[in-house]
Coordinates of C-alpha atoms and ligand atoms in Angstrom, one line a residue:
M1495 CA 0.0 0.0 0.0
S1496 CA 1.4 3.3 -1.0
A1497 CA 1.3 6.2 1.4
S1498 CA 2.3 9.5 0.1
P1499 CA 3.5 12.1 2.6
A1500 CA 0.9 14.7 1.8
N1501 CA -2.6 14.7 0.5
T1502 CA -4.7 17.1 -1.5
T1503 CA -7.0 18.1 1.3
P1504 CA -7.3 21.8 1.0
S1505 CA -6.2 23.1 4.4
P1506 CA -7.8 26.4 5.2
A1507 CA -4.7 27.5 7.0
A1508 CA -2.6 26.9 4.0
H1509 CA -5.0 28.2 1.5
P1510 CA -6.7 31.2 3.0
D1511 CA -9.7 32.3 1.1
P1512 CA -8.7 34.9 -1.5
D1513 CA -12.0 36.7 -1.0
A1514 CA -11.6 36.9 2.7
P1515 CA -12.1 40.4 3.9
S1516 CA -8.9 42.0 4.9
G1517 CA -9.5 44.0 8.1
T1518 CA -7.8 44.6 11.4
D1519 CA -9.0 41.4 13.0
P1520 CA -6.1 39.0 12.3
G1521 CA -8.4 35.9 12.7
A1522 CA -10.9 37.1 10.3
G1523 CA -9.1 35.7 7.2
A1524 CA -8.5 32.3 8.7
R1525 CA -12.2 32.1 9.8
S1526 CA -13.6 32.9 6.4
G1527 CA -11.0 30.5 4.9
L1528 CA -12.4 27.8 7.2
A1529 CA -16.0 28.7 6.3
A1530 CA -15.2 28.5 2.6
A1531 CA -13.4 25.1 3.0
V1532 CA -16.4 23.8 5.0
A1533 CA -18.8 25.1 2.4
R1534 CA -17.0 23.1 -0.2
R1535 CA -17.4 19.7 1.7
R1536 CA -20.0 17.2 0.8
T1537 CA -20.1 14.1 3.0
F1538 CA -22.4 11.3 2.0
A1539 CA -23.0 7.6 1.9
I1540 CA -24.7 5.3 -0.6
I1541 CA -27.5 3.1 0.7
S1542 CA -28.9 0.2 -1.1
H1543 CA -29.8 -3.5 -0.9
P1544 CA -27.1 -5.9 -2.0
D1545 CA -26.8 -6.1 -5.8
A1546 CA -28.6 -3.0 -6.6
G1547 CA -25.4 -1.5 -7.9
K1548 CA -23.8 0.4 -5.0
T1549 CA -20.3 -0.7 -5.8
T1550 CA -20.7 0.0 -9.5
L1551 CA -22.1 3.5 -8.7
T1552 CA -19.2 4.1 -6.3
E1553 CA -16.7 3.3 -8.9
K1554 CA -18.3 5.5 -11.5
L1555 CA -18.6 8.4 -9.1
L1556 CA -14.9 8.0 -8.4
L1557 CA -14.3 7.8 -12.2
F1558 CA -16.1 11.1 -12.7
G1559 CA -14.2 12.6 -9.7
G1560 CA -11.0 11.7 -11.5
A1561 CA -10.0 9.8 -8.3
I1562 CA -9.6 6.5 -10.2
Q1563 CA -8.7 6.0 -13.9
L1564 CA -9.6 2.4 -14.3
A1565 CA -13.0 0.7 -14.1
G1566 CA -12.7 -2.3 -11.9
T1567 CA -10.8 -0.9 -9.0
V1568 CA -13.6 -1.0 -6.6
K1569 CA -14.8 -4.2 -8.2
A1570 CA -11.7 -5.9 -7.3
R1571 CA -12.3 -5.2 -3.7
R1572 CA -15.6 -6.7 -3.9
S1573 CA -14.5 -9.9 -5.4
S1574 CA -12.0 -10.3 -2.8
R1575 CA -14.7 -10.8 -0.1
H1576 CA -14.1 -14.1 1.5
A1577 CA -15.4 -16.2 4.4
T1578 CA -14.2 -14.8 7.7
S1579 CA -11.0 -16.5 8.3
D1580 CA -9.8 -15.6 4.8
W1581 CA -11.2 -12.2 5.3
M1582 CA -9.1 -11.7 8.3
E1583 CA -6.0 -12.9 6.5
V1584 CA -6.8 -10.5 3.8
E1585 CA -7.1 -7.7 6.2
K1586 CA -3.8 -8.6 7.7
Q1587 CA -2.0 -8.9 4.4
R1588 CA -3.2 -5.6 3.3
G1589 CA -2.1 -4.1 6.6
I1590 CA -5.7 -2.9 7.0
S1591 CA -8.5 -2.8 4.6
V1592 CA -9.7 0.7 5.4
T1593 CA -8.8 2.1 2.1
S1594 CA -12.2 2.0 0.8
S1595 CA -14.1 2.8 4.0
V1596 CA -13.9 6.4 3.2
M1597 CA -13.1 7.8 -0.2
Q1598 CA -12.2 11.5 -0.6
F1599 CA -12.1 13.1 -4.0
D1600 CA -12.5 16.5 -5.6
Y1601 CA -15.2 17.3 -8.0
A1602 CA -16.4 20.6 -9.5
G1603 CA -14.5 22.6 -6.9
H1604 CA -15.8 20.6 -4.0
T1605 CA -14.3 18.1 -1.7
I1606 CA -16.4 14.9 -1.6
N1607 CA -16.2 12.4 1.3
L1608 CA -17.9 9.2 0.2
L1609 CA -18.3 6.8 3.1
D1610 CA -18.8 3.1 2.5
T1611 CA -21.8 1.3 4.0
P1612 CA -20.6 -2.3 4.2
G1613 CA -23.3 -4.5 2.6
H1614 CA -23.5 -8.2 1.7
E1615 CA -22.0 -10.4 4.3
D1616 CA -20.0 -7.6 5.9
F1617 CA -23.2 -5.8 6.8
S1618 CA -23.0 -4.8 10.5
E1619 CA -23.8 -2.2 13.0
D1620 CA -21.0 -0.2 11.4
T1621 CA -23.2 0.2 8.3
Y1622 CA -25.8 1.9 10.4
R1623 CA -23.4 4.1 12.3
V1624 CA -21.7 5.3 9.1
L1625 CA -25.0 6.9 8.4
T1626 CA -24.7 9.0 11.6
A1627 CA -21.6 10.7 10.2
V1628 CA -22.9 11.8 6.8
D1629 CA -24.8 14.9 5.7
A1630 CA -26.6 13.2 2.8
A1631 CA -27.2 9.9 1.3
V1632 CA -27.7 8.4 -2.3
M1633 CA -30.2 5.7 -2.4
V1634 CA -29.8 3.2 -5.2
I1635 CA -32.9 1.2 -6.2
D1636 CA -32.7 -1.7 -8.6
A1637 CA -35.4 -0.7 -11.1
A1638 CA -36.3 -4.5 -11.5
K1639 CA -36.7 -5.1 -7.9
G1640 CA -37.9 -1.8 -6.4
V1641 CA -37.6 -1.1 -2.7
E1642 CA -35.8 -4.0 -0.8
A1643 CA -35.4 -4.9 2.8
Q1644 CA -32.0 -3.5 3.5
T1645 CA -32.8 -0.2 1.8
L1646 CA -35.7 0.1 4.2
K1647 CA -33.7 -0.5 7.2
L1648 CA -31.0 1.9 6.2
L1649 CA -33.5 4.6 5.3
E1650 CA -35.0 4.3 8.7
V1651 CA -31.5 5.1 10.1
C1652 CA -31.3 8.1 7.9
R1653 CA -34.6 9.2 9.3
L1654 CA -33.2 9.5 12.8
R1655 CA -31.4 12.6 11.6
N1656 CA -33.7 13.6 8.7
T1657 CA -30.7 13.0 6.3
P1658 CA -31.5 14.3 2.8
I1659 CA -31.7 11.5 0.3
I1660 CA -31.0 11.5 -3.5
T1661 CA -32.5 8.6 -5.3
F1662 CA -30.8 6.8 -8.2
V1663 CA -33.1 4.2 -9.9
N1664 CA -30.5 1.9 -11.6
K1665 CA -30.4 -0.6 -14.3
L1666 CA -32.7 1.0 -16.9
D1667 CA -30.7 -0.9 -19.6
R1668 CA -32.6 -4.0 -18.5
E1669 CA -36.3 -4.9 -18.7
V1670 CA -37.5 -3.4 -15.4
R1671 CA -40.5 -2.2 -13.7
A1672 CA -42.6 0.7 -15.0
P1673 CA -41.0 4.0 -13.6
L1674 CA -44.3 5.3 -12.2
S1675 CA -45.0 2.2 -10.2
L1676 CA -41.4 2.4 -8.8
L1677 CA -41.9 6.0 -7.7
E1678 CA -45.2 4.9 -6.1
E1679 CA -43.6 2.1 -4.3
I1680 CA -40.7 4.4 -2.9
E1681 CA -43.2 7.0 -1.8
S1682 CA -45.5 4.3 0.1
A1683 CA -42.8 2.0 1.4
L1684 CA -40.3 4.6 2.5
K1685 CA -42.7 7.4 3.2
I1686 CA -40.8 10.1 1.3
E1687 CA -42.2 12.2 -1.5
C1688 CA -40.5 11.7 -4.8
A1689 CA -39.5 14.5 -7.1
P1690 CA -38.3 13.0 -10.5
I1691 CA -35.6 15.1 -11.9
S1692 CA -35.0 12.9 -15.0
W1693 CA -37.5 10.6 -16.7
P1694 CA -36.5 7.5 -18.6
I1695 CA -37.5 7.0 -22.2
G1696 CA -38.0 3.3 -22.8
M1697 CA -36.0 0.6 -21.0
G1698 CA -33.9 -2.5 -21.8
K1699 CA -33.2 -2.9 -25.4
S1700 CA -35.3 0.2 -26.2
F1701 CA -33.8 2.4 -23.5
R1702 CA -33.2 5.7 -25.3
G1703 CA -32.1 7.9 -22.4
V1704 CA -33.5 10.1 -19.9
Y1705 CA -35.3 13.6 -20.2
H1706 CA -34.0 16.1 -17.6
L1707 CA -37.2 17.6 -16.5
L1708 CA -35.6 20.7 -14.9
E1709 CA -33.1 21.5 -17.6
D1710 CA -35.3 20.5 -20.5
R1711 CA -32.9 18.3 -22.4
L1712 CA -32.7 14.7 -23.4
L1713 CA -29.5 12.7 -22.4
R1714 CA -29.2 10.1 -25.1
F1715 CA -28.3 6.6 -24.1
T1716 CA -26.2 4.6 -26.4
A1717 CA -25.6 1.0 -25.6
G1718 CA -22.1 -0.3 -25.3
A1719 CA -20.8 3.1 -24.3
E1720 CA -19.5 1.9 -21.0
K1721 CA -16.4 3.8 -20.9
R1722 CA -17.7 7.0 -22.4
T1723 CA -18.4 9.8 -20.0
A1724 CA -19.7 12.4 -22.5
V1725 CA -23.3 12.0 -23.3
E1726 CA -25.1 13.4 -26.4
E1727 CA -27.7 16.0 -25.4
I1728 CA -30.7 17.2 -27.3
H1729 CA -32.2 20.4 -25.9
G1730 CA -36.0 21.0 -25.9
L1731 CA -38.9 18.8 -26.1
D1732 CA -39.9 20.3 -29.5
N1733 CA -36.5 19.7 -31.0
P1734 CA -37.0 18.2 -34.5
K1735 CA -33.9 16.1 -33.8
L1736 CA -36.0 14.0 -31.4
D1737 CA -38.4 13.2 -34.3
E1738 CA -35.5 12.3 -36.5
L1739 CA -33.9 10.0 -34.0
F1740 CA -36.9 8.4 -32.4
P1741 CA -39.7 8.5 -34.9
A1742 CA -41.5 5.6 -33.2
E1743 CA -41.2 6.9 -29.6
V1744 CA -41.2 10.7 -29.9
A1745 CA -45.0 11.1 -29.5
S1746 CA -45.1 9.1 -26.3
L1747 CA -41.9 10.7 -25.1
R1748 CA -43.6 14.1 -25.4
S1749 CA -46.8 13.0 -23.7
D1750 CA -45.1 11.1 -20.9
V1751 CA -42.8 14.1 -20.1
G1752 CA -45.9 16.4 -20.1
L1753 CA -47.8 14.0 -17.9
I1754 CA -45.1 13.5 -15.3
R1755 CA -44.5 17.2 -15.2
E1756 CA -48.1 17.7 -14.3
A1757 CA -48.5 14.7 -11.9
S1758 CA -45.3 14.7 -10.0
S1759 CA -44.3 16.9 -7.1
P1760 CA -41.9 19.7 -8.2
F1761 CA -38.5 19.6 -6.6
E1762 CA -38.2 21.8 -3.6
R1763 CA -34.7 22.1 -2.0
G1764 CA -36.1 23.0 1.4
L1765 CA -38.2 19.7 1.5
F1766 CA -35.1 17.8 0.3
L1767 CA -32.9 19.3 3.1
A1768 CA -35.6 18.4 5.6
G1769 CA -35.5 14.7 4.5
R1770 CA -39.1 14.9 3.2
Q1771 CA -38.6 14.8 -0.5
S1772 CA -36.1 12.9 -2.6
P1773 CA -35.1 14.1 -6.0
V1774 CA -35.1 11.0 -8.3
F1775 CA -32.6 10.2 -11.1
F1776 CA -32.9 7.3 -13.6
G1777 CA -30.0 5.7 -15.2
S1778 CA -27.7 2.8 -15.6
G1779 CA -24.6 2.9 -13.3
I1780 CA -22.7 0.3 -15.3
N1781 CA -23.1 2.3 -18.4
N1782 CA -22.0 5.6 -16.8
F1783 CA -25.4 6.8 -17.5
G1784 CA -27.1 9.3 -15.2
V1785 CA -24.2 9.1 -12.8
Q1786 CA -22.9 12.6 -13.4
E1787 CA -26.3 14.1 -12.7
V1788 CA -26.2 12.4 -9.3
L1789 CA -22.8 13.9 -8.5
Q1790 CA -24.0 17.3 -9.7
A1791 CA -27.0 17.1 -7.5
L1792 CA -24.8 16.3 -4.5
V1793 CA -22.7 19.3 -5.2
D1794 CA -25.5 21.6 -6.0
W1795 CA -28.2 20.5 -3.6
A1796 CA -26.9 18.4 -0.8
P1797 CA -25.9 20.3 2.3
A1798 CA -22.5 21.3 3.4
P1799 CA -21.6 20.0 6.8
Q1800 CA -24.4 20.8 9.2
P1801 CA -24.4 22.0 12.8
R1802 CA -24.5 19.1 15.4
D1803 CA -26.0 18.8 18.8
G1804 CA -23.0 18.8 21.1
G1805 CA -25.1 18.0 24.2
S1806 CA -24.7 21.3 26.0
R1807 CA -25.1 23.4 22.8
V1808 CA -25.2 23.2 19.0
I1809 CA -21.8 23.3 17.4
K1810 CA -21.5 25.1 14.1
P1811 CA -19.1 23.5 11.5
T1812 CA -17.3 26.9 11.0
E1813 CA -16.4 27.4 14.6
P1814 CA -12.6 27.6 15.0
D1815 CA -12.3 25.1 17.8
F1816 CA -11.7 21.6 16.6
S1817 CA -14.4 19.0 17.7
G1818 CA -15.9 15.8 16.4
F1819 CA -16.8 12.1 17.2
V1820 CA -15.7 8.6 16.6
F1821 CA -18.2 6.6 14.6
K1822 CA -16.3 3.4 13.7
I1823 CA -13.3 1.5 15.0
Q1824 CA -11.2 -0.7 12.7
A1825 CA -9.2 -3.1 14.8
N1826 CA -6.8 -6.0 14.2
M1827 CA -4.0 -4.1 12.6
D1828 CA -1.7 -5.7 15.0
P1829 CA -3.6 -7.8 17.5
K1830 CA -0.7 -7.9 19.9
H1831 CA -0.7 -4.1 20.4
R1832 CA -4.4 -3.6 20.3
D1833 CA -3.6 -1.3 17.6
R1834 CA -6.6 0.3 15.8
I1835 CA -7.9 3.2 13.8
A1836 CA -10.7 5.3 15.0
F1837 CA -12.7 6.9 12.2
F1838 CA -13.4 10.4 13.4
R1839 CA -15.8 12.9 11.8
L1840 CA -14.9 16.5 12.3
C1841 CA -17.8 18.7 13.4
S1842 CA -16.0 22.0 13.8
G1843 CA -12.6 23.6 13.6
Q1844 CA -9.7 21.9 11.8
Y1845 CA -7.3 19.1 12.3
Q1846 CA -3.6 19.9 12.1
P1847 CA -0.9 17.2 12.4
G1848 CA 0.5 16.9 15.8
M1849 CA -2.3 18.9 17.5
K1850 CA -3.6 18.0 20.9
A1851 CA -7.2 17.5 21.8
R1852 CA -9.3 16.6 24.9
H1853 CA -10.7 13.1 25.0
L1854 CA -13.9 13.8 26.9
R1855 CA -14.8 10.4 28.2
S1856 CA -11.4 10.0 30.0
G1857 CA -10.8 13.7 30.5
R1858 CA -7.3 13.2 29.1
E1859 CA -5.4 15.1 26.6
M1860 CA -4.6 13.1 23.4
K1861 CA -1.9 14.0 20.8
L1862 CA -3.3 13.6 17.4
G1863 CA 0.0 12.8 15.7
N1864 CA -0.3 11.2 12.3
A1865 CA -4.0 11.1 11.5
L1866 CA -4.9 9.6 8.2
T1867 CA -6.9 10.9 5.3
F1868 CA -8.6 8.3 3.1
M1869 CA -8.4 8.9 -0.6
A1870 CA -10.1 6.7 -3.2
N1871 CA -7.2 4.3 -3.6
E1872 CA -5.0 4.9 -0.6
R1873 CA -4.7 6.3 2.8
V1874 CA -2.3 9.1 3.3
T1875 CA -1.1 11.1 6.3
S1876 CA -3.5 14.0 6.6
T1877 CA -2.1 17.4 6.3
G1878 CA -5.3 19.0 7.5
A1879 CA -9.0 18.4 7.7
V1880 CA -12.1 20.6 8.4
A1881 CA -15.7 19.9 9.4
G1882 CA -17.3 17.2 7.3
D1883 CA -14.0 15.4 6.8
I1884 CA -13.1 12.0 8.2
I1885 CA -9.8 11.3 9.7
G1886 CA -8.4 8.1 10.9
I1887 CA -6.7 8.3 14.4
Y1888 CA -4.3 5.6 15.6
N1889 CA -4.9 4.5 19.2
H1890 CA -4.5 1.4 21.4
G1891 CA -8.1 1.1 22.5
Q1892 CA -8.6 4.4 24.2
L1893 CA -11.1 5.6 21.6
Q1894 CA -14.6 3.9 21.5
I1895 CA -17.4 4.5 19.2
G1896 CA -19.4 7.6 20.2
D1897 CA -16.4 9.3 21.9
T1898 CA -16.0 13.1 21.5
L1899 CA -12.8 15.0 21.1
S1900 CA -12.8 18.7 21.7
M1901 CA -10.4 21.5 22.5
G1902 CA -11.6 21.2 26.1
E1903 CA -15.2 22.2 26.0
A1904 CA -17.4 19.5 27.6
L1905 CA -19.3 18.3 24.5
V1906 CA -21.1 15.1 23.9
F1907 CA -22.1 14.7 20.3
R1908 CA -25.6 13.1 20.2
G1909 CA -27.0 10.8 17.6
I1910 CA -24.4 8.1 17.3
P1911 CA -26.5 5.3 18.7
Y1912 CA -26.4 1.7 19.5
F1913 CA -29.1 0.0 17.3
A1914 CA -31.3 -2.9 18.6
P1915 CA -29.6 -6.1 17.4
E1916 CA -31.4 -8.4 15.1
L1917 CA -29.3 -11.5 15.6
F1918 CA -28.5 -13.1 19.0
R1919 CA -26.1 -15.8 20.3
A1920 CA -25.2 -17.0 23.7
A1921 CA -21.4 -16.9 24.3
R1922 CA -19.4 -19.4 26.4
P1923 CA -15.7 -20.3 26.7
R1924 CA -14.8 -23.7 25.1
D1925 CA -12.5 -24.0 28.1
P1926 CA -14.6 -23.4 31.3
M1927 CA -11.5 -22.2 33.1
K1928 CA -11.4 -19.2 30.8
S1929 CA -14.7 -17.6 31.7
K1930 CA -12.9 -14.6 33.2
Q1931 CA -11.0 -13.9 30.0
L1932 CA -14.1 -14.2 28.0
Q1933 CA -15.9 -11.8 30.3
K1934 CA -13.1 -9.4 30.0
G1935 CA -12.7 -9.6 26.3
L1936 CA -16.5 -9.2 25.7
K1937 CA -16.6 -6.3 28.0
E1938 CA -14.0 -4.4 26.1
L1939 CA -15.1 -5.4 22.6
G1940 CA -18.7 -4.4 23.7
E1941 CA -17.4 -1.1 24.9
E1942 CA -15.6 -0.6 21.7
G1943 CA -18.7 -1.3 19.7
A1944 CA -17.7 -4.4 17.9
I1945 CA -20.8 -6.2 19.3
Q1946 CA -23.4 -5.6 21.8
V1947 CA -23.0 -7.6 25.1
F1948 CA -26.0 -8.3 27.4
S1949 CA -26.1 -10.2 30.6
A1950 CA -29.3 -12.0 31.4
R1951 CA -30.9 -11.0 34.7
Q1952 CA -31.8 -14.7 35.4
G1953 CA -29.0 -17.1 35.0
A1954 CA -25.5 -16.3 34.1
Q1955 CA -25.8 -16.3 30.3
I1956 CA -23.8 -13.8 28.3
L1957 CA -25.8 -12.7 25.2
L1958 CA -24.3 -11.2 22.1
G1959 CA -26.4 -9.1 19.8
A1960 CA -25.5 -7.9 16.3
V1961 CA -27.0 -6.7 13.1
G1962 CA -24.8 -8.7 10.9
R1963 CA -23.5 -12.3 11.2
L1964 CA -19.9 -11.3 10.4
Q1965 CA -19.8 -9.4 13.7
F1966 CA -19.9 -12.7 15.6
E1967 CA -17.2 -14.2 13.6
I1968 CA -15.0 -11.1 13.9
V1969 CA -15.6 -11.2 17.7
A1970 CA -14.6 -14.9 18.0
H1971 CA -11.5 -14.2 16.0
R1972 CA -10.5 -11.2 18.2
L1973 CA -11.3 -13.0 21.4
S1974 CA -8.9 -15.7 20.3
A1975 CA -6.2 -13.4 19.0
E1976 CA -6.4 -10.7 21.6
Y1977 CA -7.6 -12.4 24.7
N1978 CA -6.5 -16.0 24.1
V1979 CA -9.9 -17.4 24.7
D1980 CA -11.9 -19.7 22.3
A1981 CA -15.5 -18.8 22.4
A1982 CA -18.4 -21.1 21.4
Y1983 CA -21.7 -19.7 20.4
D1984 CA -25.1 -21.2 21.0
N1985 CA -28.3 -20.2 19.3
V1986 CA -30.9 -18.4 21.4
D1987 CA -34.5 -17.7 20.8
I1988 CA -34.4 -14.0 20.8
Y1989 CA -36.0 -11.8 18.1
T1990 CA -35.1 -8.4 19.2
A1991 CA -34.1 -6.1 22.0
R1992 CA -35.5 -2.9 23.4
W1993 CA -34.0 -0.5 25.9
L1994 CA -36.3 0.4 28.6
T1995 CA -37.2 3.6 30.4
F1996 CA -39.6 3.7 33.3
P1997 CA -41.9 6.5 34.5
D1998 CA -41.3 5.7 38.1
D1999 CA -39.6 3.2 40.4
A2000 CA -42.9 1.4 41.2
T2001 CA -43.4 0.6 37.6
R2002 CA -39.8 -0.5 37.2
R2003 CA -40.0 -2.9 40.2
K2004 CA -43.3 -4.4 38.9
F2005 CA -41.9 -4.7 35.4
E2006 CA -38.7 -6.4 36.7
K2007 CA -40.8 -8.8 38.6
D2008 CA -43.3 -9.7 36.0
E2009 CA -40.9 -9.8 33.0
A2010 CA -37.8 -11.2 34.8
M2011 CA -37.4 -13.9 32.3
S2012 CA -37.0 -11.5 29.5
L2013 CA -34.7 -8.9 31.1
A2014 CA -31.0 -8.3 30.6
E2015 CA -28.5 -5.6 31.1
D2016 CA -26.3 -4.0 28.5
V2017 CA -22.6 -3.1 29.0
D2018 CA -23.5 0.2 30.7
G2019 CA -26.0 -1.5 33.1
N2020 CA -29.0 -0.3 31.2
P2021 CA -32.2 -2.5 31.4
V2022 CA -33.1 -4.3 28.1
F2023 CA -36.1 -6.2 27.2
L2024 CA -35.3 -9.3 25.0
S2025 CA -38.3 -10.4 23.0
G2026 CA -38.8 -14.0 21.6
N2027 CA -40.9 -12.8 18.6
K2028 CA -42.6 -9.9 17.1
Y2029 CA -45.9 -10.9 18.6
N2030 CA -44.6 -11.1 22.1
L2031 CA -43.0 -7.6 21.8
K2032 CA -46.3 -6.2 20.6
L2033 CA -48.1 -7.7 23.5
T2034 CA -45.6 -6.6 26.0
L2035 CA -45.8 -3.0 24.6
E2036 CA -49.5 -3.0 25.0
R2037 CA -49.3 -4.4 28.5
W2038 CA -47.0 -1.7 29.6
P2039 CA -48.2 1.5 28.1
T2040 CA -46.2 3.9 30.3
V2041 CA -42.9 2.0 29.9
G2042 CA -40.6 3.3 27.0
F2043 CA -39.3 0.6 24.6
H2044 CA -36.4 2.1 22.6
A2045 CA -34.9 0.6 19.4
T2046 CA -31.8 2.8 19.8
R2047 CA -29.6 4.1 22.6
E2048 CA -27.0 6.8 22.7
H2049 CA -23.4 5.7 23.4
G2050 CA -22.5 5.9 27.0
E2051 CA -26.0 6.9 28.0
R2052 CA -27.6 5.8 31.3
L2053 CA -31.2 5.4 31.0
G2054 CA -33.3 7.1 33.5
A2055 CA -35.4 5.6 36.5
Ligands
LIG703 P1 -23.8 -3.8 -4.9 O1 -23.9 -5.2 -4.3 O2 -25.0 -2.9 -4.6 O3 -22.6 -3.2 -4.6 O4 -23.9 -4.0 -6.5 P2 -22.9 -4.1 -7.7 O5 -22.5 -2.7 -8.0 O6 -21.8 -5.1 -7.3 O7 -23.8 -4.6 -8.8 C1 -24.5 -5.9 -8.7 C2 -24.6 -6.5 -10.1 O8 -25.4 -5.6 -10.9 C3 -23.3 -6.6 -10.8 O9 -23.4 -7.7 -11.6 C4 -23.3 -5.3 -11.8 O10 -22.5 -5.5 -12.9 C5 -24.8 -5.2 -12.1 N1 -25.1 -3.8 -12.4 C6 -24.8 -2.7 -11.6 N2 -25.3 -1.6 -12.3 C7 -26.0 -2.1 -13.5 C8 -26.7 -1.4 -14.5 O11 -26.8 -0.3 -14.6 N3 -27.2 -2.3 -15.5 C9 -27.0 -3.6 -15.4 N4 -27.6 -4.3 -16.4 N5 -26.4 -4.2 -14.4 C10 -25.8 -3.5 -13.4

C-alpha cells in the first residue's frame, strides 16, 4: 500500500480564502477561509440493498471525480470478499482494509467524502453508524426489484437525523418495472415524497435515455458506451432532432414528459434538506449513464456539513475550535498491540498534524499525531481536515465509538446510537477455566462497539447481539487473537431487544418482577427487554403503556429511573 507524505485536502490555514475580507481582525481571514473550506465539503454515503449497484455507482462516481482511472478498481475489492478467516487474512495482508471505507475526492471545486456502508456479508452495526456521520445519502434502487429490505432499514436510520436522500433508480438498460410504479412504491414503502428530476425513455433494449425535467434536455443513451463519459444531449422537447432520432417513440416521449411534469411533485430544495422529499434520477450505473447528474445534485443541492447537537449546545461547523466524534473503529491491524484506527468525523474547527485535543470520556489530553486521510485508492497522512472530513486516528483502544474529542469544552455529540440487534447468540468459553478472560474480552469489545453484550438477569448467560453475522465471527476471532480465549456460540430464541425507560420506580419494580425472564443488562448497566418474537413484543408493549421501549440508545447513555 502506498502512502504519500501529503494529501490534497485543502487546508484552510494553508490556502486562505482569497475573498476573505482584509481587516484589522487577524483571525478574520482564517475564519472565512475555514468557512469556505467547510462550504466546499459534501459528506455522503450510498445506501442500497445488496446487488442494486452500489459498488458500480461508487466506482463511477470516483471515475467522474478523477479519483480512479480504471474501471474495476472498486470491483476488485468486492470480489476479494471471503469467508471470515480468509477475510481476516486479507485484512492482515493488506495491513488494513480501510482504504475504501472512506473515499475522498474532488469534483467541481468541491471536496467529496464518500463513506462506504458495508453491505452483503459484511453488513454490520457499522453500516448503520456510518450513516450518523454523513450529511446526505444516495439511495440506489434496482429498477427491476424496487424497494428491498436492506434499503428500508438503512432509510430508517437516515430518518433519525432527517438526512437528505437523493434517489438513483438503476439498471434501466434492463427490462425493469414501470417507472411510475417504482416511484409509487418508494413513496409508500419509504414514506418520502419523490420529485423526479429525470424521466426514462424506454427501458432494456429500447432504452433511449432520460429527459432532464428541470433542464429540458434529453440525455441520449447509447448501448455499449460503458467507458464513455460524455453523453449526447438534445435540448427542448420540440426539438426536431427527437423526431429524427426516435420516430416511433417521440410522441409518447412528449406526452409522458408532459404528464409526469403535471402529476409529480416539483423539486423543492427545502423539502429535500428536511429529508421529506427525494429528487429521483434514472440511469444505468454500469453504463456511466445518469451518474454525473447524481454527482452534480450532490454538489448543487446536498448540504455542506451541518451544525451538530453537542449536548450542551449546538456546534457550528465553522467554529474555529476543533471537535468531532468517533463513529467506527477498525481493529486488528496488529492484535498484539491492540492497535486500531478510530474513524473520526470532524464537526468543527480543523485538524492539524500533531495537534492535541481533549478526550472527553477519560478527561485526558490526546496527541493527534499522524492522523490519516482516506483517498479513493490509498490512505495518506493527513495534512489538514475541516468539518465534514473524516480522519483516521491511531490508538490502542482508548477511543470507543461515540467518543467526543474537543479543545476542552465539555461536549457530547448526540445521535451516534447503538441499534437494537437483530441477531443473537449466547457466548461461552470452550475451556470453562477461561470464563474470566471471556468476560473481560467481551466487555472491552462491547465497549468498543464491535458487538453488543448483554447479561441476562436470570441465570448467568452472556448474550451477544449484532445486526450482521460477520460481527460474531470477527468477535470470535478477536477473542482468540487478543484475549487468548476460544468462544463457542449457542443459538438463542431472541427476536429483538428494546432499551427500557420507566416512568417511576414502582413501575420499574413491577416490570422487573413480571418480565424477569426477558430482562437483561447492556454493557452500561441499562435495562433491556429481550423479545422472543414480534408478537410477544407487541403484547408486552400493550401491557406496559407507560414504559418506554427504545430501538436505539446513545453511546454511554444511562437510561433514567
Ligand atoms: P452492490 O452489491 O450494490 O454493490 O452491487 P454491484 O455494483 O456489485 O452490482 C451488482 C450487479 O449488478 C453486478 O453484476 C453489476 O454488474 C450489475 N449492475 C450494476 N449496475 C448495473 C446497470 O446499470 N445495469 C445492469 N444491467 N447491471 C448493473
